[in-house]
XYZ file of C-alpha atoms in Angstrom:
609
model
C -10.370 -26.229 -1.180
C -12.898 -26.572 1.652
C -13.378 -30.259 0.820
C -9.630 -30.858 0.743
C -9.247 -29.265 4.170
C -12.029 -31.416 5.598
C -10.489 -34.576 4.146
C -7.188 -33.763 5.840
C -8.992 -33.218 9.149
C -10.749 -36.564 8.814
C -7.704 -38.711 8.050
C -7.783 -40.395 11.510
C -11.285 -41.709 10.682
C -10.845 -43.583 7.379
C -14.204 -45.360 7.605
C -16.116 -42.122 7.061
C -16.799 -41.319 3.416
C -17.713 -37.807 2.284
C -20.352 -37.241 -0.363
C -18.676 -34.675 -2.619
C -22.022 -33.713 -4.144
C -23.535 -32.791 -0.787
C -24.113 -29.110 0.001
C -21.143 -27.516 1.787
C -23.162 -26.970 4.982
C -23.927 -30.721 5.238
C -20.261 -31.556 4.735
C -19.308 -29.277 7.603
C -21.788 -31.050 9.893
C -20.223 -34.418 9.038
C -16.762 -33.053 9.755
C -17.829 -31.779 13.143
C -19.357 -35.120 14.020
C -16.279 -37.196 13.203
C -13.216 -34.994 13.636
C -11.239 -35.294 16.893
C -11.836 -31.722 18.042
C -14.733 -29.696 19.394
C -17.292 -27.801 17.331
C -16.088 -24.535 18.831
C -12.786 -24.932 16.958
C -14.472 -24.840 13.524
C -15.813 -21.771 11.756
C -18.393 -22.568 9.135
C -17.442 -21.193 5.692
C -19.750 -18.478 4.451
C -20.420 -16.311 1.434
C -18.430 -13.085 1.093
C -20.038 -9.919 2.417
C -20.194 -7.280 -0.318
C -20.956 -3.539 -0.320
C -21.045 -1.403 -3.477
C -19.439 1.976 -2.809
C -19.011 5.375 -4.411
C -18.028 6.268 -7.965
C -16.102 9.318 -9.144
C -15.344 10.688 -12.588
C -12.234 10.022 -14.638
C -12.887 12.781 -17.133
C -16.194 12.395 -18.958
C -15.591 8.909 -20.373
C -14.628 6.943 -17.268
C -15.231 6.369 -13.579
C -13.440 4.913 -10.569
C -15.771 2.600 -8.651
C -15.232 1.610 -5.028
C -16.613 -1.093 -2.815
C -15.752 -3.442 0.022
C -15.590 -7.217 0.437
C -15.291 -9.317 3.580
C -13.946 -12.723 2.463
C -14.339 -14.389 5.886
C -10.889 -15.912 5.415
C -11.665 -17.688 2.131
C -9.974 -17.225 -1.228
C -12.180 -14.648 -2.954
C -12.445 -13.020 -6.374
C -14.387 -9.908 -7.308
C -15.487 -7.744 -10.221
C -17.791 -4.805 -10.912
C -20.660 -5.140 -13.347
C -22.137 -2.060 -14.984
C -24.455 -0.901 -17.745
C -27.280 1.514 -18.637
C -29.824 -0.371 -16.499
C -30.007 -3.017 -13.767
C -29.329 -5.750 -16.278
C -25.760 -4.354 -16.411
C -24.330 -6.392 -19.305
C -20.651 -5.469 -18.906
C -18.170 -6.255 -16.178
C -14.618 -5.431 -15.199
C -11.913 -8.141 -15.175
C -12.177 -10.646 -12.328
C -9.532 -9.950 -9.691
C -8.354 -11.891 -6.631
C -8.359 -10.239 -3.249
C -4.704 -9.748 -2.310
C -3.075 -11.999 0.317
C -2.610 -11.244 3.963
C -0.905 -8.218 5.456
C 1.982 -10.304 6.720
C 5.198 -8.866 5.237
C 7.130 -6.509 7.507
C 9.744 -3.846 6.911
C 11.100 -2.002 9.953
C 13.908 0.492 10.484
C 14.995 2.150 13.736
C 17.948 4.151 12.337
C 20.407 2.969 14.993
C 23.207 2.275 12.487
C 23.011 5.108 9.963
C 20.664 6.493 7.327
C 19.559 2.929 6.355
C 18.922 3.693 2.691
C 16.545 6.636 3.189
C 16.985 9.838 1.218
C 15.964 13.453 1.011
C 16.189 15.698 -2.044
C 19.965 16.166 -1.835
C 21.036 12.605 -0.993
C 21.079 10.391 2.117
C 18.888 11.887 4.808
C 20.867 13.373 7.737
C 21.379 10.788 10.482
C 21.763 11.394 14.225
C 23.169 8.593 16.389
C 21.472 9.768 19.607
C 18.278 11.516 20.606
C 15.751 9.194 19.009
C 13.065 7.211 20.777
C 15.648 4.588 21.758
C 18.780 5.487 19.803
C 19.350 7.031 16.412
C 16.946 8.905 14.132
C 16.886 10.893 10.872
C 16.037 14.561 10.397
C 14.471 16.622 7.622
C 16.133 20.038 7.649
C 14.355 21.666 4.723
C 14.979 21.833 0.956
C 17.397 23.826 -1.126
C 14.603 23.996 -3.725
C 10.919 23.143 -4.044
C 9.623 20.261 -6.160
C 7.465 21.745 -8.922
C 6.922 18.522 -10.878
C 3.291 18.342 -9.712
C 2.304 22.013 -9.674
C -0.652 21.433 -12.040
C -1.739 18.429 -9.987
C -1.739 18.573 -6.208
C 0.689 21.532 -6.116
C 4.226 22.374 -5.015
C 5.957 19.823 -2.783
C 8.942 19.380 -0.519
C 10.383 15.862 -0.225
C 10.848 15.012 3.439
C 12.102 11.399 3.441
C 11.846 8.529 0.988
C 13.221 5.118 0.077
C 13.380 3.074 -3.135
C 11.340 -0.115 -3.192
C 12.244 -1.697 -6.545
C 14.612 -1.866 -9.517
C 13.836 1.600 -10.905
C 15.997 4.110 -9.081
C 18.827 6.569 -9.414
C 21.914 4.346 -9.970
C 23.851 5.993 -7.146
C 21.132 5.160 -4.598
C 20.190 1.881 -2.893
C 16.905 0.006 -3.186
C 15.495 -2.139 -0.401
C 13.658 -4.335 -2.952
C 10.494 -5.039 -1.022
C 8.880 -8.241 -2.380
C 11.690 -8.588 -4.946
C 10.926 -5.027 -6.089
C 7.147 -5.200 -6.564
C 5.419 -4.726 -3.182
C 1.643 -4.567 -2.844
C 0.647 -1.703 -0.503
C -3.134 -1.999 -0.820
C -4.467 -1.488 2.700
C -0.950 -1.404 4.164
C -0.322 -0.387 7.772
C 2.159 2.390 8.571
C 3.536 3.372 11.967
C 6.374 5.680 12.998
C 7.475 8.233 15.556
C 7.708 11.897 14.504
C 8.927 15.034 16.244
C 8.718 18.669 15.160
C 11.687 20.969 15.750
C 10.526 24.612 15.877
C 8.043 23.501 13.230
C 5.770 26.062 11.552
C 3.605 24.427 8.884
C 2.402 27.590 7.106
C -0.458 25.658 5.534
C 1.527 22.582 4.445
C 0.608 19.009 5.321
C 2.997 16.095 5.953
C 1.497 13.104 4.115
C 2.312 9.720 2.522
C 3.094 9.566 -1.199
C 3.320 6.525 -3.509
C 5.159 6.528 -6.864
C 4.945 3.562 -9.287
C 5.955 3.010 -12.912
C 3.410 1.547 -15.325
C 5.900 0.623 -18.091
C 8.680 -1.295 -16.354
C 10.115 -2.362 -19.695
C 11.320 1.222 -20.253
C 13.396 1.187 -17.071
C 14.779 4.666 -16.474
C 15.175 5.362 -20.203
C 13.213 8.194 -21.884
C 9.553 7.284 -22.176
C 9.082 6.036 -18.607
C 5.689 6.787 -17.061
C 5.200 7.070 -13.301
C 1.986 7.689 -11.431
C 2.119 9.650 -8.181
C -0.651 9.459 -5.589
C -0.877 11.373 -2.300
C -2.657 9.717 0.596
C -4.785 12.686 1.658
C -6.917 10.533 3.957
C -4.465 11.093 6.838
C -2.229 14.024 7.753
C 0.785 13.678 10.074
C 1.079 17.430 10.629
C -0.644 17.614 14.012
C 1.916 15.220 15.525
C 4.698 17.760 14.861
C 3.242 20.494 17.053
C 4.267 19.292 20.531
C 7.992 19.212 19.813
C 8.135 15.780 21.479
C 8.286 12.307 19.975
C 4.759 11.290 18.982
C 3.734 7.801 17.801
C 1.586 7.797 14.664
C -0.236 4.845 13.042
C -2.547 4.744 10.025
C -3.807 2.493 7.232
C -3.360 3.249 3.538
C -7.072 2.757 3.005
C -7.691 1.354 -0.463
C -10.588 3.707 -1.193
C -9.914 6.146 -4.034
C -11.765 8.849 -2.081
C -8.833 8.846 0.364
C -6.249 9.613 -2.344
C -5.335 12.545 -4.594
C -3.582 12.062 -7.927
C -0.259 13.935 -7.909
C -0.470 15.019 -11.532
C 2.211 16.927 -13.406
C 3.513 20.390 -14.294
C 2.869 21.455 -17.890
C 5.758 23.972 -17.892
C 8.147 21.038 -17.793
C 6.202 19.062 -20.406
C 6.400 16.192 -17.947
C 2.753 15.198 -18.269
C 3.970 12.358 -20.498
C 6.226 11.114 -17.697
C 4.049 11.661 -14.631
C 1.020 10.116 -16.265
C -2.130 8.704 -14.735
C -2.288 5.070 -13.601
C -5.269 3.904 -11.514
C -4.711 3.920 -7.768
C -5.470 0.180 -7.645
C -2.533 -0.571 -9.966
C -0.229 2.025 -8.417
C -0.698 0.599 -4.925
C -0.554 -3.042 -6.034
C 2.797 -2.399 -7.768
C 4.784 0.097 -5.700
C 7.881 -0.594 -7.801
C 9.601 2.809 -7.558
C 9.465 4.513 -4.158
C 7.329 5.852 -1.350
C 7.813 9.244 0.228
C 6.805 11.396 3.134
C 6.096 14.726 1.434
C 5.146 18.194 2.519
C 2.239 18.995 0.213
C 0.327 22.209 -0.553
C 3.488 24.306 -0.192
C 3.258 28.040 -0.858
C 6.722 28.915 -2.273
C 6.266 32.472 -0.987
C 5.472 31.236 2.519
C 7.208 27.853 2.974
C 7.212 25.772 6.160
C 9.843 26.551 8.777
C 11.862 24.376 11.126
C 12.777 20.694 10.970
C 11.160 17.372 11.779
C 12.513 13.998 12.841
C 11.549 10.397 12.035
C 12.141 7.177 14.004
C 10.855 3.601 14.414
C 9.256 3.303 10.984
C 7.318 0.109 10.255
C 5.400 -0.919 7.132
C 3.141 -3.995 6.987
C 2.225 -4.948 3.422
C 0.820 -7.894 1.430
C 2.884 -11.079 1.669
C 3.036 -12.706 -1.782
C 5.815 -15.187 -1.074
C 4.959 -18.661 -2.363
C 6.495 -20.313 0.707
C 4.403 -18.273 3.154
C 2.024 -20.757 4.863
C -1.318 -19.117 3.958
C -0.153 -18.909 0.330
C 0.129 -22.688 0.076
C 3.778 -23.224 1.043
C 4.514 -25.972 3.578
C 7.876 -26.560 5.225
C 8.337 -30.347 5.085
C 12.041 -30.640 5.908
C 14.481 -28.459 7.840
C 17.888 -28.818 9.519
C 18.123 -29.879 13.138
C 18.489 -26.856 15.395
C 17.130 -25.362 18.580
C 16.048 -22.342 16.502
C 12.474 -22.417 15.177
C 12.621 -22.898 11.368
C 9.212 -21.195 10.984
C 10.848 -17.785 11.461
C 12.314 -17.923 7.946
C 8.790 -17.588 6.549
C 7.191 -15.334 9.167
C 7.330 -12.236 6.937
C 10.110 -10.393 8.818
C 13.411 -9.689 7.079
C 15.496 -9.721 10.244
C 15.579 -8.568 13.827
C 15.613 -10.102 17.329
C 13.903 -13.527 17.351
C 13.194 -13.126 13.606
C 16.172 -15.138 12.289
C 17.172 -18.801 12.153
C 20.604 -20.335 12.807
C 21.978 -23.870 12.680
C 23.278 -26.088 15.422
C 26.957 -25.637 16.293
C 29.669 -26.451 13.772
C 27.679 -27.654 10.728
C 29.684 -30.152 8.671
C 27.467 -30.589 5.597
C 24.959 -28.607 3.523
C 21.766 -27.693 5.396
C 18.450 -28.068 3.590
C 15.025 -26.445 3.804
C 12.384 -28.117 1.628
C 8.955 -26.665 0.863
C 5.961 -28.274 -0.827
C 3.358 -26.174 -2.646
C -0.382 -26.849 -2.637
C -0.453 -26.044 -6.381
C 1.971 -26.296 -9.255
C 3.616 -22.868 -9.279
C 5.957 -20.976 -11.568
C 8.891 -19.466 -9.661
C 10.025 -16.113 -11.043
C 12.190 -14.669 -8.259
C 14.000 -15.812 -5.110
C 15.042 -13.382 -2.359
C 17.140 -14.659 0.553
C 17.816 -12.497 3.600
C 20.818 -12.634 5.875
C 21.162 -13.505 9.544
C 22.982 -10.508 11.015
C 24.645 -12.613 13.751
C 25.438 -15.884 11.937
C 25.550 -15.066 8.219
C 25.331 -17.799 5.591
C 27.547 -17.470 2.536
C 26.974 -19.807 -0.428
C 23.424 -21.028 -0.999
C 21.801 -23.115 -3.719
C 18.156 -23.179 -4.846
C 16.599 -26.257 -6.446
C 13.126 -27.169 -7.725
C 11.178 -30.363 -8.294
C 7.865 -31.377 -9.795
C 7.586 -34.659 -7.877
C 9.361 -33.982 -4.576
C 12.044 -36.555 -5.386
C 14.136 -35.379 -8.310
C 15.477 -31.836 -7.892
C 17.197 -29.660 -10.472
C 19.299 -26.551 -9.899
C 17.492 -23.208 -10.125
C 20.190 -20.765 -9.009
C 23.256 -20.411 -6.807
C 23.882 -17.229 -4.861
C 26.371 -15.637 -2.496
C 24.750 -13.706 0.314
C 26.461 -10.504 1.456
C 28.070 -10.874 4.851
C 26.199 -7.820 6.068
C 23.688 -5.368 4.707
C 24.860 -1.999 3.398
C 23.696 0.627 4.323
C 21.686 -1.326 6.890
C 20.435 -4.754 7.893
C 17.424 -4.559 5.552
C 19.845 -4.567 2.597
C 21.457 -7.854 3.580
C 19.949 -10.099 0.929
C 20.617 -11.879 -2.356
C 18.026 -11.533 -5.119
C 17.599 -13.597 -8.265
C 14.953 -12.425 -10.779
C 14.016 -13.356 -14.331
C 13.432 -17.007 -13.421
C 10.750 -19.243 -14.924
C 10.600 -22.652 -13.259
C 7.527 -24.779 -12.637
C 7.627 -26.585 -9.308
C 5.679 -28.483 -6.708
C 8.682 -28.361 -4.349
C 11.433 -25.858 -3.571
C 14.703 -26.659 -1.814
C 17.207 -24.241 -0.323
C 20.636 -25.616 0.537
C 23.064 -23.613 2.683
C 26.520 -24.660 1.490
C 28.744 -22.524 3.713
C 28.853 -19.667 6.193
C 31.059 -16.697 6.985
C 31.651 -18.205 10.443
C 32.368 -21.863 11.124
C 30.424 -21.997 14.396
C 26.940 -21.508 12.904
C 25.213 -20.682 9.626
C 22.004 -18.712 9.583
C 19.290 -16.999 7.556
C 16.756 -14.261 7.840
C 13.672 -14.546 5.600
C 13.248 -16.915 2.620
C 10.999 -15.366 -0.055
C 9.961 -17.020 -3.319
C 7.768 -15.164 -5.809
C 5.829 -16.281 -8.854
C 2.411 -17.393 -10.078
C 0.023 -20.290 -9.604
C -0.592 -20.165 -5.849
C -3.970 -19.789 -4.168
C -3.331 -17.087 -1.565
C -5.734 -16.765 1.348
C -6.841 -13.253 2.352
C -7.094 -11.741 5.815
C -10.307 -12.352 7.720
C -11.249 -8.678 7.573
C -12.990 -6.130 5.378
C -11.139 -5.306 2.142
C -11.619 -2.053 0.262
C -11.429 -2.524 -3.515
C -11.683 -0.270 -6.544
C -11.149 -0.283 -10.264
C -11.298 2.133 -13.192
C -13.952 1.635 -15.861
C -13.312 3.368 -19.182
C -15.055 3.829 -22.525
C -18.228 5.289 -21.023
C -20.631 7.485 -22.979
C -20.891 11.139 -21.847
C -24.311 12.066 -20.482
C -25.240 8.439 -19.713
C -26.492 7.240 -16.355
C -24.785 3.954 -15.442
C -25.839 1.335 -12.950
C -23.069 -0.623 -11.224
C -22.518 -3.070 -8.379
C -19.717 -5.099 -6.828
C -19.779 -8.899 -7.090
C -17.612 -11.332 -5.066
C -17.145 -15.097 -5.439
C -15.654 -17.754 -3.179
C -15.897 -21.556 -2.993
C -19.264 -21.306 -1.265
C -20.903 -19.106 -3.878
C -21.510 -15.570 -5.150
C -22.577 -12.377 -3.359
C -23.874 -9.212 -4.999
C -23.620 -5.677 -3.683
C -26.478 -3.228 -3.894
C -27.204 -1.358 -7.135
C -25.659 2.105 -7.434
C -25.799 4.734 -10.179
C -23.380 7.246 -11.652
C -24.070 10.000 -14.210
C -21.229 10.624 -16.654
C -20.788 14.340 -17.318
C -21.313 15.825 -20.764
C -18.911 18.745 -20.239
C -15.762 19.676 -18.333
C -17.249 21.913 -15.679
C -15.546 21.102 -12.367
C -17.131 18.507 -10.081
C -17.121 19.252 -6.357
C -18.142 17.785 -3.029
C -18.025 19.522 0.334
C -15.993 17.538 2.848
C -15.414 17.357 6.579
C -14.289 20.006 9.033
C -11.328 19.237 11.318
C -8.950 20.978 13.736
C -11.827 22.872 15.281
C -10.969 25.277 18.120
C -12.908 28.149 19.633
C -11.770 30.477 16.816
C -10.292 28.367 13.968
C -11.135 25.378 11.774
C -9.925 23.505 8.699
C -12.656 22.974 6.076
C -12.168 20.408 3.315
C -13.641 19.325 0.004
C -13.005 17.267 -3.111
C -12.582 18.914 -6.516
C -12.257 17.301 -9.950
C -10.933 19.958 -12.388
C -12.085 17.768 -15.313
C -8.922 18.535 -17.274
C -9.267 22.325 -17.141
C -7.356 24.903 -15.082
C -9.536 25.263 -12.023
C -9.618 27.369 -8.882
C -11.566 26.776 -5.690
C -12.651 28.651 -2.601
C -14.980 28.096 0.336
C -17.944 30.134 1.478
C -18.694 30.125 5.198
C -20.789 31.968 7.740
C -23.397 31.668 10.523
C -26.155 30.570 8.124
C -26.645 29.222 4.583
C -26.206 32.700 3.112
C -22.559 32.436 4.261
C -21.153 35.963 3.899
C -17.426 35.178 3.981
C -15.093 33.508 1.486
C -11.582 32.103 1.584
C -8.929 33.103 -0.951
C -9.222 31.662 -4.453
C -6.651 28.843 -4.776
C -5.402 26.829 -7.742
C -6.796 23.273 -7.889
C -4.762 22.071 -10.892
C -6.035 20.649 -14.182
C -6.296 16.883 -13.681
C -9.415 14.916 -14.606
C -9.797 13.006 -11.303
C -10.762 14.264 -7.816
C -8.306 15.643 -5.295
C -8.604 16.951 -1.743
C -8.707 20.723 -1.212
C -8.940 22.678 2.036
C -8.759 26.092 3.661
C -7.890 27.190 7.176
C -10.327 29.773 8.556
C -9.842 31.892 11.662
C -11.484 34.749 13.512
C -14.487 32.556 14.330
C -16.754 33.044 17.332
C -16.702 30.438 20.132
C -19.580 27.970 20.559
C -21.080 28.969 17.212
C -22.504 26.861 14.380
C -21.057 27.721 10.962
C -22.215 26.728 7.488
C -19.737 26.167 4.678
C -19.423 24.804 1.130
C -16.740 24.414 -1.534
C -16.980 26.192 -4.909
C -14.813 25.497 -7.976
C -14.504 27.492 -11.197
C -12.955 26.819 -14.593
C -13.483 28.049 -18.155
C -16.582 25.869 -18.548
C -18.470 26.942 -15.454
C -18.872 27.216 -11.688
C -19.865 24.334 -9.411
C -21.186 24.447 -5.843
C -20.810 21.825 -3.154
C -23.577 20.951 -0.718
C -24.025 22.920 2.484
C -22.342 21.497 5.606
C -21.954 22.712 9.180
C -19.560 22.635 12.111
C -19.619 24.132 15.593
C -16.680 25.878 17.205
C -15.479 24.924 20.659
C -16.490 26.943 23.725
C -14.190 29.718 24.845
C -11.909 28.396 27.542
């Protein structure tokens, strides 16, 4: 791919011949010498930067391994190798780094509930009082959600939306990425406001739900994994009673997540089953939710909270997106920039294309692919001002002869909001080097327009972001009591990079595993102390010890930690502390097979104001 790029850059100088057997660094020097641009405009390709990260138990026969890769903008693959010594001998499947964070979903709630729900139906909508218009409000549940009581605990569903084909039939789905969005490392931003809010120990957090057996649909036997993003809490932003802007990344490090689990009283452990966080985030095909977690049904949260200006930036897997190998080679004449139909935005000001006045014949967009691809789905989004009506999709394997792929009628407007103004065709299987979209008619004679054009399938080489990626995978079939070596390996066109050797000891029993965590929300008399607990499949409780020295002297209440076999975040709020004082603390977990102690940690309270 590097050589192909250099050849294209050197086309104006046909007398220069490249030696394809020369080392890549020499080739770059030749390109700099002959190409009609300065050396400062070229970044020399480099090996990926690789760091092996932590490992945590999945019961006593598996582990989740983490690491990070910086691809330096080049297409990069990775795997973990592992074994009983530094010869390793076994490796996980090779996986591509996902494409760029360049797909955007935004809602400002200025025209209604916009397809968002709470436990009883569409979330209550208010036309005025938001940051710049409307907003939605969570008023509190009529009942608690106990489906995950033996996992992360009792929940209340604040606000959620469906992302794919698996949903309650009476509700709408926004079908992000044709129903299979990749949220690994996604960016989230929104405005929140508390209304007489009293948390009573709950935390407002992000929640992802994905189904591992799509073939079952919503029929009995479906299996959905639920993961809570416990690496960031929105709760503090509710305290002021004013609109507060919040932004965070869904860091793709398993240490930042807690498996939601199930509730054995409902026998729903077969439904809410485990699926690795890497797969759950890569295929968010059901919904995502803002939940109130760690709810005490005897002391629930009080008040309401509001949401506005929500934006999600996720992985763009469209085949026509430029960094995925799609090139726009033909477009209709218009003063509007045709590039906006592949900029990753569904709609919005300056995010849509429209034709010149009074089109008299079909309008065509033609894309060429760098590779032969297989098209499996086409999703076409509407221009809210100048909506197109009848459209036709065609494919070609030579760029000359095109055959029909599908014909669709776009809705004139999106219901219940602009993000739902699209036509979607799935179940396709067409090999192509070229894709053509023809607009045949419009709802208005003056102009025809489009929002985003998205084409999904396989075969493309998708370039990653030029930033650090967090990666993880589950490794199963391990032998209890064995110490394993592991490391992360990454490969690009320049070569291979190896992370440092790490080790992990697989447990021989089901005694809980614990790790003392950070301390946050420190004042002169209060603090929140955290930890990670793996119940190892047994009913487990936890508490914290704390005090002015390592003999502690005080303990928090014993609290249920569930019975899953993967780690989750636990915490306790302590008060009555002395100002400007150093405190020691540690987490302790107990189940039928034993008691486990976390390492000692310290924090210092703030001075008395």
